[in-house]
mmCIF file of C-alpha atoms in Angstrom:
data_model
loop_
_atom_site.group_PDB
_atom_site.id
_atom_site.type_symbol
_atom_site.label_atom_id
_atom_site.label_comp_id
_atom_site.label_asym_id
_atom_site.label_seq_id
_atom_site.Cartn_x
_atom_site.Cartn_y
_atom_site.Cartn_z
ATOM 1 C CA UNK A 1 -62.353 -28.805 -7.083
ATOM 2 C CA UNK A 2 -59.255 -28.959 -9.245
ATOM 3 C CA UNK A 3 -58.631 -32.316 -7.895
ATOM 4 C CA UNK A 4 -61.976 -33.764 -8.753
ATOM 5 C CA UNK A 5 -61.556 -32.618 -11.779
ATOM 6 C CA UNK A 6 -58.347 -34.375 -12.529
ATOM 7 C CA UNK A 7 -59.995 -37.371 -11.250
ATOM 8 C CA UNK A 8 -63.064 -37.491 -14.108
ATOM 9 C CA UNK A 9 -60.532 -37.130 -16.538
ATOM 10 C CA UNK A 10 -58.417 -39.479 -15.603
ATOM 11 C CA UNK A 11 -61.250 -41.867 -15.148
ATOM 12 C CA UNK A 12 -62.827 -41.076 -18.714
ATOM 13 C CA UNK A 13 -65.716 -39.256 -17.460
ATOM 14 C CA UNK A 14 -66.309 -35.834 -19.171
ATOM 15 C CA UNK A 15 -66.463 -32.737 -17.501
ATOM 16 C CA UNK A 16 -68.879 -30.141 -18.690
ATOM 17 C CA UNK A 17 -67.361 -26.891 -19.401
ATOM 18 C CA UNK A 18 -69.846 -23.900 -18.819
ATOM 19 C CA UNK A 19 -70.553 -21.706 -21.923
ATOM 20 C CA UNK A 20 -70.007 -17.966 -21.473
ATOM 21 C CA UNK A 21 -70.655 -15.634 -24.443
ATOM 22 C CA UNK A 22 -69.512 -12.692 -24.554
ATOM 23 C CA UNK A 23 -71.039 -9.903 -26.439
ATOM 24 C CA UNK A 24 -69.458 -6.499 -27.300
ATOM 25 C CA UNK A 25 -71.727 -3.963 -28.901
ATOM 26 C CA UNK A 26 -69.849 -1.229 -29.709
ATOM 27 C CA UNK A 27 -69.310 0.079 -32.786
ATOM 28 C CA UNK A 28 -66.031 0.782 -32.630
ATOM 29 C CA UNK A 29 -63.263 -2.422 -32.828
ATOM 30 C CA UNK A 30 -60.950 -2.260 -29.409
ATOM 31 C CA UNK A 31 -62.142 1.170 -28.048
ATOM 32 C CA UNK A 32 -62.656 1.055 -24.306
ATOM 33 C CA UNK A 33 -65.457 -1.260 -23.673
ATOM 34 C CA UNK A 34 -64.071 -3.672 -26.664
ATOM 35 C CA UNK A 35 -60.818 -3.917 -24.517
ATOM 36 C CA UNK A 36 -62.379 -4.197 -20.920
ATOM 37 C CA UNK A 37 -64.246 -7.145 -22.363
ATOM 38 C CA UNK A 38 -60.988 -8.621 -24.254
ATOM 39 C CA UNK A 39 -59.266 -8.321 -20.613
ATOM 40 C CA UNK A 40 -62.071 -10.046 -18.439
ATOM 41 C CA UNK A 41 -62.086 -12.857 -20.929
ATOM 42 C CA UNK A 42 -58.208 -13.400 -20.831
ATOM 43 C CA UNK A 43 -58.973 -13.207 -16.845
ATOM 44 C CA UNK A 44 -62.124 -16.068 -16.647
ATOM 45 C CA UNK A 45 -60.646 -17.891 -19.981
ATOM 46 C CA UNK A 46 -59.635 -21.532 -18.598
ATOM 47 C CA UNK A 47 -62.573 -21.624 -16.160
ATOM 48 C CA UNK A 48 -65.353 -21.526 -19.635
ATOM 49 C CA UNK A 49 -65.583 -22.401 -22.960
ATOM 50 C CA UNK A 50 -66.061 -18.784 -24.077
ATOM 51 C CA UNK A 51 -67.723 -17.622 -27.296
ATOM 52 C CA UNK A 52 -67.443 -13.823 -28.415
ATOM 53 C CA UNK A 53 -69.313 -12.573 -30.488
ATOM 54 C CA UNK A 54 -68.833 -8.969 -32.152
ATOM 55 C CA UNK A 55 -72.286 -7.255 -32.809
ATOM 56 C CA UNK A 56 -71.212 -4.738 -35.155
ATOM 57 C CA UNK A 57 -70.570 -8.113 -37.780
ATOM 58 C CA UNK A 58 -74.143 -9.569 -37.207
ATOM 59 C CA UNK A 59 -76.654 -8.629 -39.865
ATOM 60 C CA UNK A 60 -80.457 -7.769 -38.819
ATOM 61 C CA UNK A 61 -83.162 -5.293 -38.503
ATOM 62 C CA UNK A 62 -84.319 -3.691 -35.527
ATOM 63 C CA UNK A 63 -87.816 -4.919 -33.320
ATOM 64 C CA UNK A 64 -90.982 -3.884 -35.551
ATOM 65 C CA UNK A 65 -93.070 -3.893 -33.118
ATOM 66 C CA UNK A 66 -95.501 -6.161 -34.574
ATOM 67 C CA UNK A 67 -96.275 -8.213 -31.457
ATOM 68 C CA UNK A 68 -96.096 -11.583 -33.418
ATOM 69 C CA UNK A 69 -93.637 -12.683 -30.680
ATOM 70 C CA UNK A 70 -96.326 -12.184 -27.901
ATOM 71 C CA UNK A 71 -98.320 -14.809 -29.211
ATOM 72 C CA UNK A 72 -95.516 -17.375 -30.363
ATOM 73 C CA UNK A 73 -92.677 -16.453 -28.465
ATOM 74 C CA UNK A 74 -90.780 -16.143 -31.490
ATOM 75 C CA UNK A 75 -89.517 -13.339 -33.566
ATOM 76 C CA UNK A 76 -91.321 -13.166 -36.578
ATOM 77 C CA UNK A 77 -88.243 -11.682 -38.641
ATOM 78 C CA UNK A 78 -85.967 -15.004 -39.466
ATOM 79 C CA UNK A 79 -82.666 -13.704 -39.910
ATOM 80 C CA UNK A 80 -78.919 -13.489 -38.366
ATOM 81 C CA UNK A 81 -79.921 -12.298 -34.566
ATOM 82 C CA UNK A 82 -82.086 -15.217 -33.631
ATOM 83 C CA UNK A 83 -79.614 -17.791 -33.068
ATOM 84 C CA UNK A 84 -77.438 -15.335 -30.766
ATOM 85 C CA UNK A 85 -80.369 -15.083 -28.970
ATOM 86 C CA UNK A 86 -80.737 -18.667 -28.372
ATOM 87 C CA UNK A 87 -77.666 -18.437 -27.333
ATOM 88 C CA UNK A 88 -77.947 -15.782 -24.604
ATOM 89 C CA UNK A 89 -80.862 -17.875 -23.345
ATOM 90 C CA UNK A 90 -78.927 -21.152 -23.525
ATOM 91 C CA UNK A 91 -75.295 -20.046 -22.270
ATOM 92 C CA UNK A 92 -74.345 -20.567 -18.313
ATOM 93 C CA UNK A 93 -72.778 -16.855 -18.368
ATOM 94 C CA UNK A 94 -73.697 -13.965 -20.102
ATOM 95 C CA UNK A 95 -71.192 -10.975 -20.194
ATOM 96 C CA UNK A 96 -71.997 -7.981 -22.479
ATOM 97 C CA UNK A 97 -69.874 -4.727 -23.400
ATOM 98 C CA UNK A 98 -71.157 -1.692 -24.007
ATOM 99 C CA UNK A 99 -70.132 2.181 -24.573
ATOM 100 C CA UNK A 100 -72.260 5.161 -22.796
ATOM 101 C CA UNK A 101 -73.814 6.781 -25.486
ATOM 102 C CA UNK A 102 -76.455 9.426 -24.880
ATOM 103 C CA UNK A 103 -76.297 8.129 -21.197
ATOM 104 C CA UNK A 104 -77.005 4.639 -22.401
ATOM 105 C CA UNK A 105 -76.009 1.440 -24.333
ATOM 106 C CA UNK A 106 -75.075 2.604 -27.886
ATOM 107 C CA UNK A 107 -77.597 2.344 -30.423
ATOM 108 C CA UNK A 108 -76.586 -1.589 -31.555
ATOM 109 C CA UNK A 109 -77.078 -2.986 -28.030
ATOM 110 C CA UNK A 110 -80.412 -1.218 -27.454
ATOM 111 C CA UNK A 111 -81.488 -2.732 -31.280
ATOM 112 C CA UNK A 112 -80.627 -6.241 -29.773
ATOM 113 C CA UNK A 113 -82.026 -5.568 -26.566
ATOM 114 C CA UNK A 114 -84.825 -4.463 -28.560
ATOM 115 C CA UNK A 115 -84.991 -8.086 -30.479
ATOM 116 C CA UNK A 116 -84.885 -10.040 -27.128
ATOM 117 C CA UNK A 117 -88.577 -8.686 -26.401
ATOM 118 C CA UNK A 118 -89.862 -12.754 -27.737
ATOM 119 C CA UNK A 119 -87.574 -13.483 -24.731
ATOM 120 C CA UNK A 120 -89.194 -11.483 -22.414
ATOM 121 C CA UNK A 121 -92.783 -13.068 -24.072
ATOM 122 C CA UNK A 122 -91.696 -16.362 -23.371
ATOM 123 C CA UNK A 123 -91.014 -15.387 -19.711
ATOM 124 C CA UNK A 124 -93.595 -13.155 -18.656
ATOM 125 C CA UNK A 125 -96.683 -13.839 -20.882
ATOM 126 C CA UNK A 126 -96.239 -17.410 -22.384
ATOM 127 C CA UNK A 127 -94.445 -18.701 -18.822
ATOM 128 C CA UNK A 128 -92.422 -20.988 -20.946
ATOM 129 C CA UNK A 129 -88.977 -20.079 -20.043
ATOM 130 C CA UNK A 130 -86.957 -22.865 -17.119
ATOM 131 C CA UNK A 131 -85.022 -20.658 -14.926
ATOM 132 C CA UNK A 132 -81.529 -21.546 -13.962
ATOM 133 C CA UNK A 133 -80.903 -20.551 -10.325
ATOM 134 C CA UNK A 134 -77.144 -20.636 -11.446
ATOM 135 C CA UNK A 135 -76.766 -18.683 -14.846
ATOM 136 C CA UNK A 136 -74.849 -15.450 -14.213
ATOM 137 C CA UNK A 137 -74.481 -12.571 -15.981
ATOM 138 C CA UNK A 138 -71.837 -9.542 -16.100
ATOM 139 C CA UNK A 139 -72.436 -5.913 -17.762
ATOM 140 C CA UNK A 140 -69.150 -3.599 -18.656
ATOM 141 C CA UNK A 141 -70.019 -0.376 -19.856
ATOM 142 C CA UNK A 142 -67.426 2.640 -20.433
ATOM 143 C CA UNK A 143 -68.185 6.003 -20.495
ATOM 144 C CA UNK A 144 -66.083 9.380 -21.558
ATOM 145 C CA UNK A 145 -67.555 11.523 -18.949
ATOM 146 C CA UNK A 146 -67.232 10.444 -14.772
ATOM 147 C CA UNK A 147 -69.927 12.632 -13.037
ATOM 148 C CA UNK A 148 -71.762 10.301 -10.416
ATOM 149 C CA UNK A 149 -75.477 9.176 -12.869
ATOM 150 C CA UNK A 150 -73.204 8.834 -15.454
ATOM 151 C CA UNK A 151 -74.635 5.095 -15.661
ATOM 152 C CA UNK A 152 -77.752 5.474 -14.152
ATOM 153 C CA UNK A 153 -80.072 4.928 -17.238
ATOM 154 C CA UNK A 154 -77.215 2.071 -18.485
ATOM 155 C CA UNK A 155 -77.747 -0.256 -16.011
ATOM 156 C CA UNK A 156 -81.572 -0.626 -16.137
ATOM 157 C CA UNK A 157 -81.478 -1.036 -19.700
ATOM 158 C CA UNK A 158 -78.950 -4.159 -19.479
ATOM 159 C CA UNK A 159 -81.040 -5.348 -16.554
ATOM 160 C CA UNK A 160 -83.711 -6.091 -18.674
ATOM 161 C CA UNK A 161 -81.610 -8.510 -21.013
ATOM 162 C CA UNK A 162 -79.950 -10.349 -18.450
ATOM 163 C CA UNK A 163 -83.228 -10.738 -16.659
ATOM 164 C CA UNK A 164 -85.007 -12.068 -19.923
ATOM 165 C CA UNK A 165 -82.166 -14.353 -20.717
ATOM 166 C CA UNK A 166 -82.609 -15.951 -17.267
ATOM 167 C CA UNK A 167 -80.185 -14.156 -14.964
ATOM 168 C CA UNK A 168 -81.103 -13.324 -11.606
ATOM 169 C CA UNK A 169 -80.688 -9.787 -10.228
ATOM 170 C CA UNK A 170 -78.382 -11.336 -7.251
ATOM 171 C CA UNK A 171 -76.117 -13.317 -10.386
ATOM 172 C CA UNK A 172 -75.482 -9.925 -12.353
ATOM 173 C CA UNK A 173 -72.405 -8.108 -11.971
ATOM 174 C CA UNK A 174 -71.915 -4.512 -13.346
ATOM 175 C CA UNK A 175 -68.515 -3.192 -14.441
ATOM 176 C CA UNK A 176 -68.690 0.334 -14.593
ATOM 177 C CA UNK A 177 -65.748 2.252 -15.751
ATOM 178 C CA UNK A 178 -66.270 5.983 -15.988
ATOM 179 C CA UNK A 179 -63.453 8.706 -17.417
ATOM 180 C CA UNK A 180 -62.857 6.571 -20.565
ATOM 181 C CA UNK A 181 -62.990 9.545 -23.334
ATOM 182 C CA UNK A 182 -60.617 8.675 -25.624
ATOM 183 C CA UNK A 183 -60.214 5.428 -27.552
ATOM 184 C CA UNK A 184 -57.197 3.803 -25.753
ATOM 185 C CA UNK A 185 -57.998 5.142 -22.469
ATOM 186 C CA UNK A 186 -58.720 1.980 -21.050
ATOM 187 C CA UNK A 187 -55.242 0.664 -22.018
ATOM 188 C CA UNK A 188 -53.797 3.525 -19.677
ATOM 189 C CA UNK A 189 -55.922 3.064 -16.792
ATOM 190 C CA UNK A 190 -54.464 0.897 -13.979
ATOM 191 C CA UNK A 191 -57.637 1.420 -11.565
ATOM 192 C CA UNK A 192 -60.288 0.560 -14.590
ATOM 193 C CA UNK A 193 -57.859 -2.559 -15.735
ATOM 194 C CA UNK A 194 -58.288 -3.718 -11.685
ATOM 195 C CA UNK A 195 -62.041 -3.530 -11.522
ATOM 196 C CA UNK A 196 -62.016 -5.845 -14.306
ATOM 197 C CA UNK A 197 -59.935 -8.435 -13.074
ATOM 198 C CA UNK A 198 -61.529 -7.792 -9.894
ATOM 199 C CA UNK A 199 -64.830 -8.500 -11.464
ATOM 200 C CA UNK A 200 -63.078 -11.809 -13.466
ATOM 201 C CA UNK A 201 -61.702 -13.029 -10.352
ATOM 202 C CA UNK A 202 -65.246 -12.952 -8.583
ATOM 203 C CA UNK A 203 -66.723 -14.621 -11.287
ATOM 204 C CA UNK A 204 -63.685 -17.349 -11.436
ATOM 205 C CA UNK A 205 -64.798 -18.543 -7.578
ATOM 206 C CA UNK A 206 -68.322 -18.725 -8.802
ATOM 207 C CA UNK A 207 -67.935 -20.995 -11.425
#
């Protein structure tokens, strides 16, 4: 692969990089989630052209419910989430990051997950969507406590955006890193560190 690679660029031909975007939700700047993400990034770096893109610094308003996006397949409220959604429809590999709070996402990835409901009108009820057999999509979510459903109402809730935003359930990988309590636990644990470059590495061969 490398070496067909070499070859286009020595020939002049481009080579399309894939687009991965990363998303970290939490509201807290390089807590444990934050810092999982940072390290799987460092890990897949050279194979994407990776965008991240910090929630917490994106202004807009939570679904309304209005059901305006059932009929266009747009969200009727125009401001700063709708082109990170294109983008999470549009990107080859969606990762996103997200603290257990309450025994799920924190409160700013369920808003956006919320906002992605003119993606799942576009799928399901419009039938506009293309699907792309190849887009994958990775979930890392940290939580204090390590009893064994710790993540059982996280996952789900993720599912749902990966599966609007074109990811197969086969092409989405979960990261889940219990016993993560304090803010720089993540920096001190060797096993949590080696699921994520264990999870990097996986998704380095399938790129």
């Amino acid at each position: 692969r490398f070496r067909l690679s070499y070859m286009l660029r020595r020939r002049k031909i481009p080579v399309m990089e894939k687009h991965l975007l990363a998303v970290s939700t939490s509201p807290r700047s390089k807590g444990n989630s934050d810092s999982a993400l940072d390290l799987f990034l460092e890990a897949v770096g050279d194979a994407f052209t990776v965008e991240k893109v910090t929630l917490k610094s994106v202004p807009f308003s939570p679904c309304r419910g209005c059901g305006f996006c059932e009929k266009e397949g747009q969200c009727i409220q125009k401001d700063a989430f709708l082109p990170l959604m294109e983008k999470m429809l549009s990107c080859d590999v969606l990762v996103m990051a997200s603290p257990v709070y309450a025994l799920s996402v924190c409160a700013q990835a369920k808003t956006a997950i919320d906002r992605c409901q003119a993606l799942w009108a576009r799928k399901y009820l419009l039938k506009t969507t293309v699907a792309v057999p190849e887009k994958r999509g990775v979930f890392i979510a940290t939580a204090g406590q390590t009893y064994p459903d710790v993540f059982d109402h996280t996952v789900p809730v993720a599912r749902f955006l990966f599966d609007v935003s074109g990811v197969r359930t086969k092409n989405m990988q979960s990261i889940l890193l219990p016993g993560l309590d304090k803010k720089t636990d993540f920096a001190q644990s060797a096993s949590s560190q080696a699921a994520v470059l264990s999870a990097a590495e996986e998704l380095h061969r399938a790129a």
